[in-house]
PDB file of C-alpha atoms in Angstrom:
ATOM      1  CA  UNK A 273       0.000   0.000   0.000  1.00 85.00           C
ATOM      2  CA  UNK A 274       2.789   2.286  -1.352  1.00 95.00           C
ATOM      3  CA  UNK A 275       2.130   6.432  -2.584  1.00 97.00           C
ATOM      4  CA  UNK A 276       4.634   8.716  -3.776  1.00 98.00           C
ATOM      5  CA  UNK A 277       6.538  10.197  -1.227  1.00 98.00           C
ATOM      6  CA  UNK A 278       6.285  14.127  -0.555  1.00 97.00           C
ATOM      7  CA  UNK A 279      10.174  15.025  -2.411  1.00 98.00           C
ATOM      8  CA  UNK A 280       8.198  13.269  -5.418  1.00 98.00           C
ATOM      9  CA  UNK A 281       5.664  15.397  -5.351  1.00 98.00           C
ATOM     10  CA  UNK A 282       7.497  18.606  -4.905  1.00 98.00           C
ATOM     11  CA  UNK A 283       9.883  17.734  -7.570  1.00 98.00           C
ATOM     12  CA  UNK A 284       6.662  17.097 -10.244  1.00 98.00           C
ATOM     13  CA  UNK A 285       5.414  20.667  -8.883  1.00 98.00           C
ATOM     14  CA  UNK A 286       8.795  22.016  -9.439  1.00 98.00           C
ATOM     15  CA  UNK A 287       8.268  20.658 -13.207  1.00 98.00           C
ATOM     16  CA  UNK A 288       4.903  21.322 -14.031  1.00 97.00           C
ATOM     17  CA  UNK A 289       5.382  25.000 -12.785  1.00 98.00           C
ATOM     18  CA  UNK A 290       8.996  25.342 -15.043  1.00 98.00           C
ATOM     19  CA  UNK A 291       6.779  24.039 -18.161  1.00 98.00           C
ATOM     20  CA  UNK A 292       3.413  25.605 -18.074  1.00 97.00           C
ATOM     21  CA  UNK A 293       3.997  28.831 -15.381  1.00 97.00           C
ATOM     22  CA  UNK A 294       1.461  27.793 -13.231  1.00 97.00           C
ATOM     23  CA  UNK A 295       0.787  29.768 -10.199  1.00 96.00           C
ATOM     24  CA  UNK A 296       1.456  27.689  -6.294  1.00 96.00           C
ATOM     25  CA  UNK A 297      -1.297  28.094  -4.086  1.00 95.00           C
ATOM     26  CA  UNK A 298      -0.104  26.523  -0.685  1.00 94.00           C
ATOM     27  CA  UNK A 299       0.263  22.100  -2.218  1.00 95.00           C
ATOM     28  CA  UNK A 300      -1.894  22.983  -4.635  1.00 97.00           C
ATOM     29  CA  UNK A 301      -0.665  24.550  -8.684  1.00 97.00           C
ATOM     30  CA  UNK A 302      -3.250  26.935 -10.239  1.00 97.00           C
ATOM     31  CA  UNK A 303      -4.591  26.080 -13.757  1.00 96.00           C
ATOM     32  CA  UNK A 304      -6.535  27.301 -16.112  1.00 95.00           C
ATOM     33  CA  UNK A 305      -9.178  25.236 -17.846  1.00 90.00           C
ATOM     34  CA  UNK A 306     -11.102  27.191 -20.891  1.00 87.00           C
ATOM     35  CA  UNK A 307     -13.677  28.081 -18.266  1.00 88.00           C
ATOM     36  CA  UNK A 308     -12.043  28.547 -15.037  1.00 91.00           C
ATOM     37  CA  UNK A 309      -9.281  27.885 -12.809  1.00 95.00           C
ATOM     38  CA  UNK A 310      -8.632  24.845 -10.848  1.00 95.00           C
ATOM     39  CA  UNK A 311      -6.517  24.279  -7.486  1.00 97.00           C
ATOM     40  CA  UNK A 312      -4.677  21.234  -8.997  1.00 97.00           C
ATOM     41  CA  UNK A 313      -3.165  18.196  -6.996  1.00 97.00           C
ATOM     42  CA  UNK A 314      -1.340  17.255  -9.098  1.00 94.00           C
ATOM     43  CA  UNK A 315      -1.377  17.801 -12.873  1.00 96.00           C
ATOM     44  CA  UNK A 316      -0.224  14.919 -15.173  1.00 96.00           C
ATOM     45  CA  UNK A 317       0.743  12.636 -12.199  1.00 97.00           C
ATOM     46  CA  UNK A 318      -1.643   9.646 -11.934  1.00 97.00           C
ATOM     47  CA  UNK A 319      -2.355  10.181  -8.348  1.00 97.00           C
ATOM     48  CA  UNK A 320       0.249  11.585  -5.613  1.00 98.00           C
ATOM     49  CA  UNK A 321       1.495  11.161  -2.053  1.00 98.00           C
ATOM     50  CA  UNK A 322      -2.016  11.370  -0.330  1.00 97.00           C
ATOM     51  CA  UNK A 323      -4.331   7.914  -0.012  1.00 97.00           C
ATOM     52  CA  UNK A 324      -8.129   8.541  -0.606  1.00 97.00           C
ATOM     53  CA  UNK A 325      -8.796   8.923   3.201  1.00 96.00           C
ATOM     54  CA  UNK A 326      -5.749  11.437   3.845  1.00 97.00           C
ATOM     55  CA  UNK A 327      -7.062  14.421   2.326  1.00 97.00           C
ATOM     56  CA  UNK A 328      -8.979  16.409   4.494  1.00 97.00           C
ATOM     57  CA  UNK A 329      -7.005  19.692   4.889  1.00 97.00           C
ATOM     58  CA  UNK A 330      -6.758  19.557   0.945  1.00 97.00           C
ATOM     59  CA  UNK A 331     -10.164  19.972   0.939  1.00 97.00           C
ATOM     60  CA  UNK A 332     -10.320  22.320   3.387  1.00 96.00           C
ATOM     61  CA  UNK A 333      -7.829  24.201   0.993  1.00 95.00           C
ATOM     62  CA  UNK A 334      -9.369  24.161  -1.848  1.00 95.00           C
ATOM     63  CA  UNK A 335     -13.342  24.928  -0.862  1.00 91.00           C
ATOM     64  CA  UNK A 336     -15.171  27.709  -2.710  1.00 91.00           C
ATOM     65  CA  UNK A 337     -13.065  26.745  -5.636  1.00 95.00           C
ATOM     66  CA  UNK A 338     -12.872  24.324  -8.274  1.00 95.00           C
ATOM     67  CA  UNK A 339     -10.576  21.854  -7.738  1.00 96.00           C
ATOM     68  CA  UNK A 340      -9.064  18.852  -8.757  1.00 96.00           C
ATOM     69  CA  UNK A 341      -7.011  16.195  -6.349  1.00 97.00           C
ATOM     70  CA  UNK A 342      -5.648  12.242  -7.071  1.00 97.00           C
ATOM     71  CA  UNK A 343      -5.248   9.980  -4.486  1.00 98.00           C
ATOM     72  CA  UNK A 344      -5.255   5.652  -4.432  1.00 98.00           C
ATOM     73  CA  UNK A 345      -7.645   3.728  -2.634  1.00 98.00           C
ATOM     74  CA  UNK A 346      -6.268   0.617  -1.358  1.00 97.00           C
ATOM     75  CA  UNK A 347      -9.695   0.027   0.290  1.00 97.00           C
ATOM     76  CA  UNK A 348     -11.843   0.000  -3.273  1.00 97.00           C
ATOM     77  CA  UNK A 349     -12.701  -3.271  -4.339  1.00 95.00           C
ATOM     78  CA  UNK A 350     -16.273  -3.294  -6.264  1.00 96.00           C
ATOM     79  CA  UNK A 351     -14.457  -2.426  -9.948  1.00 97.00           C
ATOM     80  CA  UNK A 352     -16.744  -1.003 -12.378  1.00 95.00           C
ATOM     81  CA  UNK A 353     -16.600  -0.484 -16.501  1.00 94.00           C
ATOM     82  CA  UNK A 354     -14.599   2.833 -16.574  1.00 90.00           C
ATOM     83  CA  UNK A 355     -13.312   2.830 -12.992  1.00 94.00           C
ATOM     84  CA  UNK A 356      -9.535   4.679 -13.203  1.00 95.00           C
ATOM     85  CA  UNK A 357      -7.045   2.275 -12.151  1.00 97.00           C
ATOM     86  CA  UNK A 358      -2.974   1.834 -12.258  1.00 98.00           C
ATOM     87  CA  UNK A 359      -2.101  -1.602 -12.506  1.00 98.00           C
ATOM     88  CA  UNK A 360       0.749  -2.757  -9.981  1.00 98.00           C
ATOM     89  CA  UNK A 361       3.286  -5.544 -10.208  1.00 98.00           C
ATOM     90  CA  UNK A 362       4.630  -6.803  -7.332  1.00 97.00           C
ATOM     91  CA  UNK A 363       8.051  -7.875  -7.931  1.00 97.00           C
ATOM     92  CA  UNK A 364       9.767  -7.925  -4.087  1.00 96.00           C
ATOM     93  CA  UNK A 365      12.121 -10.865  -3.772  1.00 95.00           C
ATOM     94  CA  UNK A 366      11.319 -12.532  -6.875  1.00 96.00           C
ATOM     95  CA  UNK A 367      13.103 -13.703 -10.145  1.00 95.00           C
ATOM     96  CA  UNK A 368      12.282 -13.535 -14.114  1.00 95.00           C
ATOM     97  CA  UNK A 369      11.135 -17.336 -13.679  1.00 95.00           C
ATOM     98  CA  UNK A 370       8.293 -16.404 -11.146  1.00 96.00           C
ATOM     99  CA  UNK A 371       7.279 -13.587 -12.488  1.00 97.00           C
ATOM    100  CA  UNK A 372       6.894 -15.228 -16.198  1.00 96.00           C
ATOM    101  CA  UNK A 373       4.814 -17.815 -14.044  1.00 95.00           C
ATOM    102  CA  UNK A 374       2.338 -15.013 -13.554  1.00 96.00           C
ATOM    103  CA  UNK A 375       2.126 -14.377 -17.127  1.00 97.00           C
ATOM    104  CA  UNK A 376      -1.540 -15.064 -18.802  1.00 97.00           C
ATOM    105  CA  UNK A 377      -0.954 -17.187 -21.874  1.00 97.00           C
ATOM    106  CA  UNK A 378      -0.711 -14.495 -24.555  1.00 97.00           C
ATOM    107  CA  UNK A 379       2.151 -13.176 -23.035  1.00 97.00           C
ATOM    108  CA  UNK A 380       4.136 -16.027 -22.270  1.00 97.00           C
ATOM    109  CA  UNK A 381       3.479 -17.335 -25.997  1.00 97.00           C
ATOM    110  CA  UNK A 382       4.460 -13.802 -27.388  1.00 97.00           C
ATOM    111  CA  UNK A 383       7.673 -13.590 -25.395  1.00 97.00           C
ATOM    112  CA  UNK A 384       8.678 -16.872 -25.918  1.00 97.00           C
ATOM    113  CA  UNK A 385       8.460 -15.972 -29.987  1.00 97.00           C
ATOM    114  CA  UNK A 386      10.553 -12.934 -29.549  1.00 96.00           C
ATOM    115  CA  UNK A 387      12.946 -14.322 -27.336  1.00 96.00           C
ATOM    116  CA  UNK A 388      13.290 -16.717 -30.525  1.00 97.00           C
ATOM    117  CA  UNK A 389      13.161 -14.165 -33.277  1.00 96.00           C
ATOM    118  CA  UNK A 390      16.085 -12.006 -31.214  1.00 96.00           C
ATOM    119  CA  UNK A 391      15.236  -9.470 -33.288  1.00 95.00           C
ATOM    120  CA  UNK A 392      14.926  -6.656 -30.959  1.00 96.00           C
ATOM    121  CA  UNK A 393      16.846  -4.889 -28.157  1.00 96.00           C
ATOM    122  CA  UNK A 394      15.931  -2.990 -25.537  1.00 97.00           C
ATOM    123  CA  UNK A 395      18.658   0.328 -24.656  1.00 97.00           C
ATOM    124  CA  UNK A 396      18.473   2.637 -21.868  1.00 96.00           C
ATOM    125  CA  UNK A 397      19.630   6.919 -21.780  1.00 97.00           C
ATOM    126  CA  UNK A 398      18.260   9.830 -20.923  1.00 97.00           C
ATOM    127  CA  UNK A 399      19.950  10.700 -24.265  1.00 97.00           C
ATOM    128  CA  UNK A 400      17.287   9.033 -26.218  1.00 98.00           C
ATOM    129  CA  UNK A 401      14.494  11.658 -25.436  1.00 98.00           C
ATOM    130  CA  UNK A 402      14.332  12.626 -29.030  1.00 98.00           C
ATOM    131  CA  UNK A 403      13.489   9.296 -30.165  1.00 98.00           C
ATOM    132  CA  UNK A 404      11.103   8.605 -27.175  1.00 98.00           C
ATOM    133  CA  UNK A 405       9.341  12.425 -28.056  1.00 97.00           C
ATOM    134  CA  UNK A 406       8.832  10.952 -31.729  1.00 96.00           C
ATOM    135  CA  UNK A 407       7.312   7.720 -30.198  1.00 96.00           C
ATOM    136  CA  UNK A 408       5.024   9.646 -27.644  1.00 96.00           C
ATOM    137  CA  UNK A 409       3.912  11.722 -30.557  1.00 95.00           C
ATOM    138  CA  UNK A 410       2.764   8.713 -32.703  1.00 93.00           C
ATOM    139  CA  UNK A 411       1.197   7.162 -29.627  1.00 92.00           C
ATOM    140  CA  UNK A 412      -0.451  10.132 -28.777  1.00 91.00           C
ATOM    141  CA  UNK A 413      -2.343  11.053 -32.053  1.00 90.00           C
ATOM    142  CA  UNK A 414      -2.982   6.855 -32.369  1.00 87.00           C
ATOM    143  CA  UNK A 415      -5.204   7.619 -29.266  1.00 84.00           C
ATOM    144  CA  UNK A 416      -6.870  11.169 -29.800  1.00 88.00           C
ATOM    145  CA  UNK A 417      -4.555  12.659 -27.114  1.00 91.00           C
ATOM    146  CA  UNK A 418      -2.389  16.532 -27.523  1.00 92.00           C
ATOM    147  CA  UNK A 419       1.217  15.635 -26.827  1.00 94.00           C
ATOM    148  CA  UNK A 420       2.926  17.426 -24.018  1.00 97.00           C
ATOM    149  CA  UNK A 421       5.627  19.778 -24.972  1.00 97.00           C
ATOM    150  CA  UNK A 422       9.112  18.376 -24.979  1.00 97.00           C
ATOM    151  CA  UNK A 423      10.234  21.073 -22.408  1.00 98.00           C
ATOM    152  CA  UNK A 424       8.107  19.507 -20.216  1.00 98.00           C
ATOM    153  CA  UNK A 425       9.931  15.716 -20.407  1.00 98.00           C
ATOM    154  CA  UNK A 426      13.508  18.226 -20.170  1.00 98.00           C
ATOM    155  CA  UNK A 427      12.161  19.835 -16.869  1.00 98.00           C
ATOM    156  CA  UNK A 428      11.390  16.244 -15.214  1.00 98.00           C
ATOM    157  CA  UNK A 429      15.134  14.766 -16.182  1.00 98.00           C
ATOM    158  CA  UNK A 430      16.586  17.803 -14.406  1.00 98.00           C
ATOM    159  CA  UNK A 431      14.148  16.899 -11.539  1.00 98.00           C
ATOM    160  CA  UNK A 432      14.157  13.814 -11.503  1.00 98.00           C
ATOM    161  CA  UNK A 433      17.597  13.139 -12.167  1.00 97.00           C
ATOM    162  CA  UNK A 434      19.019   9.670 -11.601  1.00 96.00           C
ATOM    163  CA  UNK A 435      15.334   8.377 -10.584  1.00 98.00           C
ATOM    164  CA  UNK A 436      13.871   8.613 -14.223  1.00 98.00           C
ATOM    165  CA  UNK A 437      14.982   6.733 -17.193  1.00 98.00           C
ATOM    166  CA  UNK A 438      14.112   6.321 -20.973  1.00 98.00           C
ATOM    167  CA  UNK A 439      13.962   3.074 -22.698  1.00 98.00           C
ATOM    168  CA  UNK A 440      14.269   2.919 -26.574  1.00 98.00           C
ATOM    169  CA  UNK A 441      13.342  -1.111 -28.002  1.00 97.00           C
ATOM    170  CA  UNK A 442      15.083  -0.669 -31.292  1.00 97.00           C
ATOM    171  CA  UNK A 443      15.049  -3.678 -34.220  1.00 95.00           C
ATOM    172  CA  UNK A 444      18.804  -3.015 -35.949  1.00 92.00           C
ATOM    173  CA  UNK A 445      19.303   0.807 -35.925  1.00 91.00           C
ATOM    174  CA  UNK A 446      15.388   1.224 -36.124  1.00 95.00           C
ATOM    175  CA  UNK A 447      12.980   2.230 -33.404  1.00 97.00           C
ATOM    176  CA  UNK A 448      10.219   0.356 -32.882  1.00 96.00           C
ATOM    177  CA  UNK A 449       8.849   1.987 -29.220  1.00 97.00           C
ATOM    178  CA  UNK A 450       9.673   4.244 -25.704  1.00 97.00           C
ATOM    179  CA  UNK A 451       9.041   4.216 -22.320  1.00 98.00           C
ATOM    180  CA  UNK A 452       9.529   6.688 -19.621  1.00 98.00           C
ATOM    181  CA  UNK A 453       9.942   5.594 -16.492  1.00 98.00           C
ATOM    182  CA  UNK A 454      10.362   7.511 -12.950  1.00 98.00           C
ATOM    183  CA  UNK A 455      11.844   5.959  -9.666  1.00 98.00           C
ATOM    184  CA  UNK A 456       9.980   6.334  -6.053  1.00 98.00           C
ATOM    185  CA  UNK A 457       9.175   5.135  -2.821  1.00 98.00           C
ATOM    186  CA  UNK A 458       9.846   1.736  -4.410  1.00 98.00           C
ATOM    187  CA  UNK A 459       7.805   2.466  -6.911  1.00 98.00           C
ATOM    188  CA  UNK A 460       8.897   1.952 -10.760  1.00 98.00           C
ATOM    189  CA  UNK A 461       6.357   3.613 -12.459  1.00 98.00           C
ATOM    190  CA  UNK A 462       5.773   3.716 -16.566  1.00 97.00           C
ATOM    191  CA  UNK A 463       4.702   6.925 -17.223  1.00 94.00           C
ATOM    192  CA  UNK A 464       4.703   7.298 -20.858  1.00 95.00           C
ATOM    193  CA  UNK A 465       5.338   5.300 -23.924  1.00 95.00           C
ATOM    194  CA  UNK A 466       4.370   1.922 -25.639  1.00 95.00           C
ATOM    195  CA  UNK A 467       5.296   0.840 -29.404  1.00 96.00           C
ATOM    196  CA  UNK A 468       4.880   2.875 -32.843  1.00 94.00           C
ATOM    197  CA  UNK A 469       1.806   2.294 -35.004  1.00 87.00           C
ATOM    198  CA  UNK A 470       3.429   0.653 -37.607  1.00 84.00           C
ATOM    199  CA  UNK A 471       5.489  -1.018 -35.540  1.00 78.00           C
ATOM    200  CA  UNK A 472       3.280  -2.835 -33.647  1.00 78.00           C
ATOM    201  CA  UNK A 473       2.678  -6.463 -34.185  1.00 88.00           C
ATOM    202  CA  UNK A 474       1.138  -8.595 -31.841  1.00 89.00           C
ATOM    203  CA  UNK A 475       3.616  -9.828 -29.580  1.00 96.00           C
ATOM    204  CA  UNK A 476       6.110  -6.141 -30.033  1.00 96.00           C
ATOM    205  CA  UNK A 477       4.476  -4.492 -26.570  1.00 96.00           C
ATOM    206  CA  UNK A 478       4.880  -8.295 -25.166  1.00 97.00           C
ATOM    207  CA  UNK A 479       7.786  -8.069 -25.318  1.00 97.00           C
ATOM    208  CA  UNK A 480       8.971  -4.563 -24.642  1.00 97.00           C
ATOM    209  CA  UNK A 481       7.518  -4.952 -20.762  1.00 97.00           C
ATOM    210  CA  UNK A 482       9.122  -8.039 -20.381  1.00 97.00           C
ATOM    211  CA  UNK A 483      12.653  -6.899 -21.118  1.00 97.00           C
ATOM    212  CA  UNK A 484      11.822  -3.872 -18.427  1.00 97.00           C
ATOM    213  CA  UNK A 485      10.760  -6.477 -16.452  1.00 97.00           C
ATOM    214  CA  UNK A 486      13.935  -7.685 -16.522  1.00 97.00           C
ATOM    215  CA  UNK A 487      15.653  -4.812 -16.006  1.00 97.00           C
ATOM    216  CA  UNK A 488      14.069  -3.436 -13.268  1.00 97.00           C
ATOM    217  CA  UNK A 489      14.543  -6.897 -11.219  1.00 96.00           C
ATOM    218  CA  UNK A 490      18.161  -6.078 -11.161  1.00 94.00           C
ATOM    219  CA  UNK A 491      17.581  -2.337 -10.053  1.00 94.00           C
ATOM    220  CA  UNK A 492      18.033  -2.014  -6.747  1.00 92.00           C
ATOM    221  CA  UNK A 493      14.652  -0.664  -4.796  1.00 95.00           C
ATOM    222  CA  UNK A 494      12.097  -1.667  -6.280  1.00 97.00           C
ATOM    223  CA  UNK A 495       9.330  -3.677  -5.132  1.00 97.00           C
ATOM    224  CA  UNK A 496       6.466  -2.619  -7.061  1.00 98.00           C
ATOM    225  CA  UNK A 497       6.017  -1.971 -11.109  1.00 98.00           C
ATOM    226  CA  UNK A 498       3.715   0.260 -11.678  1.00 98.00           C
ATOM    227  CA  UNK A 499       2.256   0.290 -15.346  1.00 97.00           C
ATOM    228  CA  UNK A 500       0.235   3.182 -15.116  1.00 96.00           C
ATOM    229  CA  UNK A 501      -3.519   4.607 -15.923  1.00 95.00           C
ATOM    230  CA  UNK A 502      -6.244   2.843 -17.732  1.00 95.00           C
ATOM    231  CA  UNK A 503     -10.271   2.240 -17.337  1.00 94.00           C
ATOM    232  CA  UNK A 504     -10.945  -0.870 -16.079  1.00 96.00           C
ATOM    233  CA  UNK A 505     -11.780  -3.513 -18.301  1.00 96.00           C
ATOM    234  CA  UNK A 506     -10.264  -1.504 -21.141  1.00 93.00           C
ATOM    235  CA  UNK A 507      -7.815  -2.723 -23.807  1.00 93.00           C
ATOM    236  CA  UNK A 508      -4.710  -1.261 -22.098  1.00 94.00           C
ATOM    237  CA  UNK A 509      -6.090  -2.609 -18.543  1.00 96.00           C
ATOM    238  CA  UNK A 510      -6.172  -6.530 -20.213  1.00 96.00           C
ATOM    239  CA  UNK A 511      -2.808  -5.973 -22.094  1.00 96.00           C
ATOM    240  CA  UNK A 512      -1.109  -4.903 -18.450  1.00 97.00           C
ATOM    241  CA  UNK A 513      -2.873  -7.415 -16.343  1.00 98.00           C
ATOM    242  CA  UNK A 514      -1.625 -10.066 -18.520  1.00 98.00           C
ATOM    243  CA  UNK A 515       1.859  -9.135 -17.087  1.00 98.00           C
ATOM    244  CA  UNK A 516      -0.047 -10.468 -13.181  1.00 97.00           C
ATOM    245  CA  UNK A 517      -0.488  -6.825 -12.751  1.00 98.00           C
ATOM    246  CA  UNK A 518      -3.455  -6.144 -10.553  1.00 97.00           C
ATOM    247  CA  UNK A 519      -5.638  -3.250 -10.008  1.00 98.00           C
ATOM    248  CA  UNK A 520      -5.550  -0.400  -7.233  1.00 98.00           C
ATOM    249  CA  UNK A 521      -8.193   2.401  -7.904  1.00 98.00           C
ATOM    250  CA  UNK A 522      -7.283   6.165  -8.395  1.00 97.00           C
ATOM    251  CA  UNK A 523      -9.947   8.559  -6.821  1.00 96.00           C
ATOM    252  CA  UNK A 524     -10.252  11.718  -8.832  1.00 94.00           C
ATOM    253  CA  UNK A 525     -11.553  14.018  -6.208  1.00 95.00           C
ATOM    254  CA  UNK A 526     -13.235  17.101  -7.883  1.00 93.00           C
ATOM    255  CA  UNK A 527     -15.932  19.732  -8.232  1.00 88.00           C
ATOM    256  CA  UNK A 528     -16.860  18.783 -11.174  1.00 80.00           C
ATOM    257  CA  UNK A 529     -18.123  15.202 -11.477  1.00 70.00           C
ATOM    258  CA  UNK A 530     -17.148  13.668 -14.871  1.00 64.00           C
ATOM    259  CA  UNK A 531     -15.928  10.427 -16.182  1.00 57.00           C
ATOM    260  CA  UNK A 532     -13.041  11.376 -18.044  1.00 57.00           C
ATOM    261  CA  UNK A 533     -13.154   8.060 -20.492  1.00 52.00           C
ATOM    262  CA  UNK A 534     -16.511   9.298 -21.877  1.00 58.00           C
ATOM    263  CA  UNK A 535     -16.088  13.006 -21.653  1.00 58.00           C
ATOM    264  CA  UNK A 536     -13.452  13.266 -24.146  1.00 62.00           C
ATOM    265  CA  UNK A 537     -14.473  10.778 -26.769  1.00 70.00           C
ATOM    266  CA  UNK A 538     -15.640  12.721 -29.004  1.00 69.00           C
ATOM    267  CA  UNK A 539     -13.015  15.168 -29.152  1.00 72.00           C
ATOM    268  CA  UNK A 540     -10.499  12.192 -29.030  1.00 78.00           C
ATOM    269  CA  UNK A 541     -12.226  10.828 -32.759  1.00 82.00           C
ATOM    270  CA  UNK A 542     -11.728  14.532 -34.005  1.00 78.00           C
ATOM    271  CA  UNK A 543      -8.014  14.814 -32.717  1.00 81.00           C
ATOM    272  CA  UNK A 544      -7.278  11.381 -34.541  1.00 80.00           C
ATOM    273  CA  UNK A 545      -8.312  12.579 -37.804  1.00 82.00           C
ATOM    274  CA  UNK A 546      -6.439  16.101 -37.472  1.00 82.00           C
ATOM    275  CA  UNK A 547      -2.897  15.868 -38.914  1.00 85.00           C
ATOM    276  CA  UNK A 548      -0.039  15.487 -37.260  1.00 81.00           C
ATOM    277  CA  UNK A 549       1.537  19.019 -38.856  1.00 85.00           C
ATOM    278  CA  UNK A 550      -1.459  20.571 -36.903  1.00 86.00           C
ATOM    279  CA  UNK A 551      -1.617  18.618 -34.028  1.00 86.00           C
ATOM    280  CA  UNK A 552       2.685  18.504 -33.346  1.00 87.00           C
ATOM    281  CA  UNK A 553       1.949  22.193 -33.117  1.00 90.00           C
ATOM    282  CA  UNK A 554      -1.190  22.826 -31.495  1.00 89.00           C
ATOM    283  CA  UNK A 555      -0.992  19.925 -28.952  1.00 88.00           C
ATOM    284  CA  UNK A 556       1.255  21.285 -26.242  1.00 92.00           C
ATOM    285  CA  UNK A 557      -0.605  24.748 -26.227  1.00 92.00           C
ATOM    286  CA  UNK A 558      -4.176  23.024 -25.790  1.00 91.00           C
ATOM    287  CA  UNK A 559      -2.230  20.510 -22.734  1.00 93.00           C
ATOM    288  CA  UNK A 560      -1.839  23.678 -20.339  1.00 95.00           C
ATOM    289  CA  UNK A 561      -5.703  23.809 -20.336  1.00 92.00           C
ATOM    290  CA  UNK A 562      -7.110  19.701 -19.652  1.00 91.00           C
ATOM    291  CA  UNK A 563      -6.753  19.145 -16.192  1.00 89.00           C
ATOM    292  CA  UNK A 564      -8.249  15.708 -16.720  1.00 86.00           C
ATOM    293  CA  UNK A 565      -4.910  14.516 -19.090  1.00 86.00           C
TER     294      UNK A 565
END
């Protein structure tokens, strides 16, 4: 029952603030929405260093205005169609072999046929953002989602330092998908990435999280993988829990109810269809302004 731990948190304020300009109001960052303003806790981060029960003088903070806070509840256990979950691997004092045991079939198979192929490999520096920005960009537009200005991925390696890194899966010189990933509490959590549209075959994303499984069983402090967002019983949620990752629920405290996979549909159909000259440039204007992303 693990959260982010408080120098997290201040060191994602620290970024979002060097990005964007956002205002600090006490924990809170100020930011505008097309509408209004929102006392945000915290943007961009999938929840923070609060559980769902631990929040009371952040509410007390933020009445009379609109706000917007993230916090897990351990205690949630009645999933629904929709729900906002991270799904968490726990990896303490285990080895490749029994985590692979945990594997649903599709994975094992679709490892197994990479490992055979050796056709990719998986490389790790904070050198590679270029190549993870052009990945993020595909991934983004696949989905109907405004990419976040690169500035914003260079303000969270200054932060972040030695407790973020950036994988690249290349085939020969070619690169085939990204991740970001950021280091806390004993917490490895994917952040951003996945594999390239037309790079991705069946068994390509497979593979990619097992070789950062691997990797991250021989980093020192980590008990937990945490694969990040999704709505339950989504596609991304079955890819992930396919891995044995299991579901803890993110409470979006706000004062505006609204289920964020439904809300933005719409616009998400329109944004895929948009191309990527005017969404590359429009994009990371339009993120300073969701405070659902």
């Amino acid at each position: 029952m693990k959260t982010y731990s408080k120098k997290l948190i201040q060191a994602w304020k620290r970024a979002i603030i060097n990005t964007y300009g956002f205002e600090e109001y006490m924990d809170f960052v100020v930011q505008p929405s097309f509408t209004k303003k929102y006392l945000s806790y915290l943007p961009l981060l999938n929840y923070t260093d609060r559980e769902s029960d631990k929040i009371k003088d952040l509410l007390e903070l933020a009445k009379d205005n609109h706000y917007q806070i993230r916090t897990l509840n351990f205690n949630y256990k009645d999933f629904k169609d929709h729900d906002t979950v991270v799904l968490r691997l726990d990896i303490k004092d285990k080895t490749i072999e029994e985590i692979k045991r945990g594997y649903k079939k599709l994975a094992k198979r679709s490892v197994n046929k990479e490992l055979k192929l050796n056709r990719y490999e998986l490389k790790e520096s904070k050198e590679y953002l270029d190549y993870f920005y052009e990945v993020l960009k595909d991934i983004y537009h696949k989905h109907g989602t405004p990419i976040l200005p690169k500035r914003f991925f260079k303000n969270l390696i200054e932060e972040l330092g030695e407790n973020l890194d950036i994988f690249i899966l290349f085939e020969k010189d070619k690169v085939v998908g990204g991740v970001l990933f950021f280091y806390d509490n004993s917490i490895a959590t994917l952040q951003y990435g996945g594999v390239i549209q037309e790079r991705s075959e069946p068994t390509t994303g497979y593979f990619l999280y097992h070789k950062i499984i691997e990797y991250l069983l021989e980093k020192e402090g980590i008990d937990i993988i945490d694969f990040g967002r999704s709505p339950y019983n989504g596609g991304t949620y079955f890819f992930k829990t396919r891995f044995g990752a299991t579901p803890v629920k993110i409470d979006i405290h706000t004062s505006d109810k609204v289920d964020i996979y439904s809300a933005y549909s719409l616009a998400s159909k329109v944004w895929k269809k948009l191309p990527y000259a005017l969404t590359d440039r429009v994009g990371p204007i339009l993120t300073k302004y969701l405070v659902d992303l």
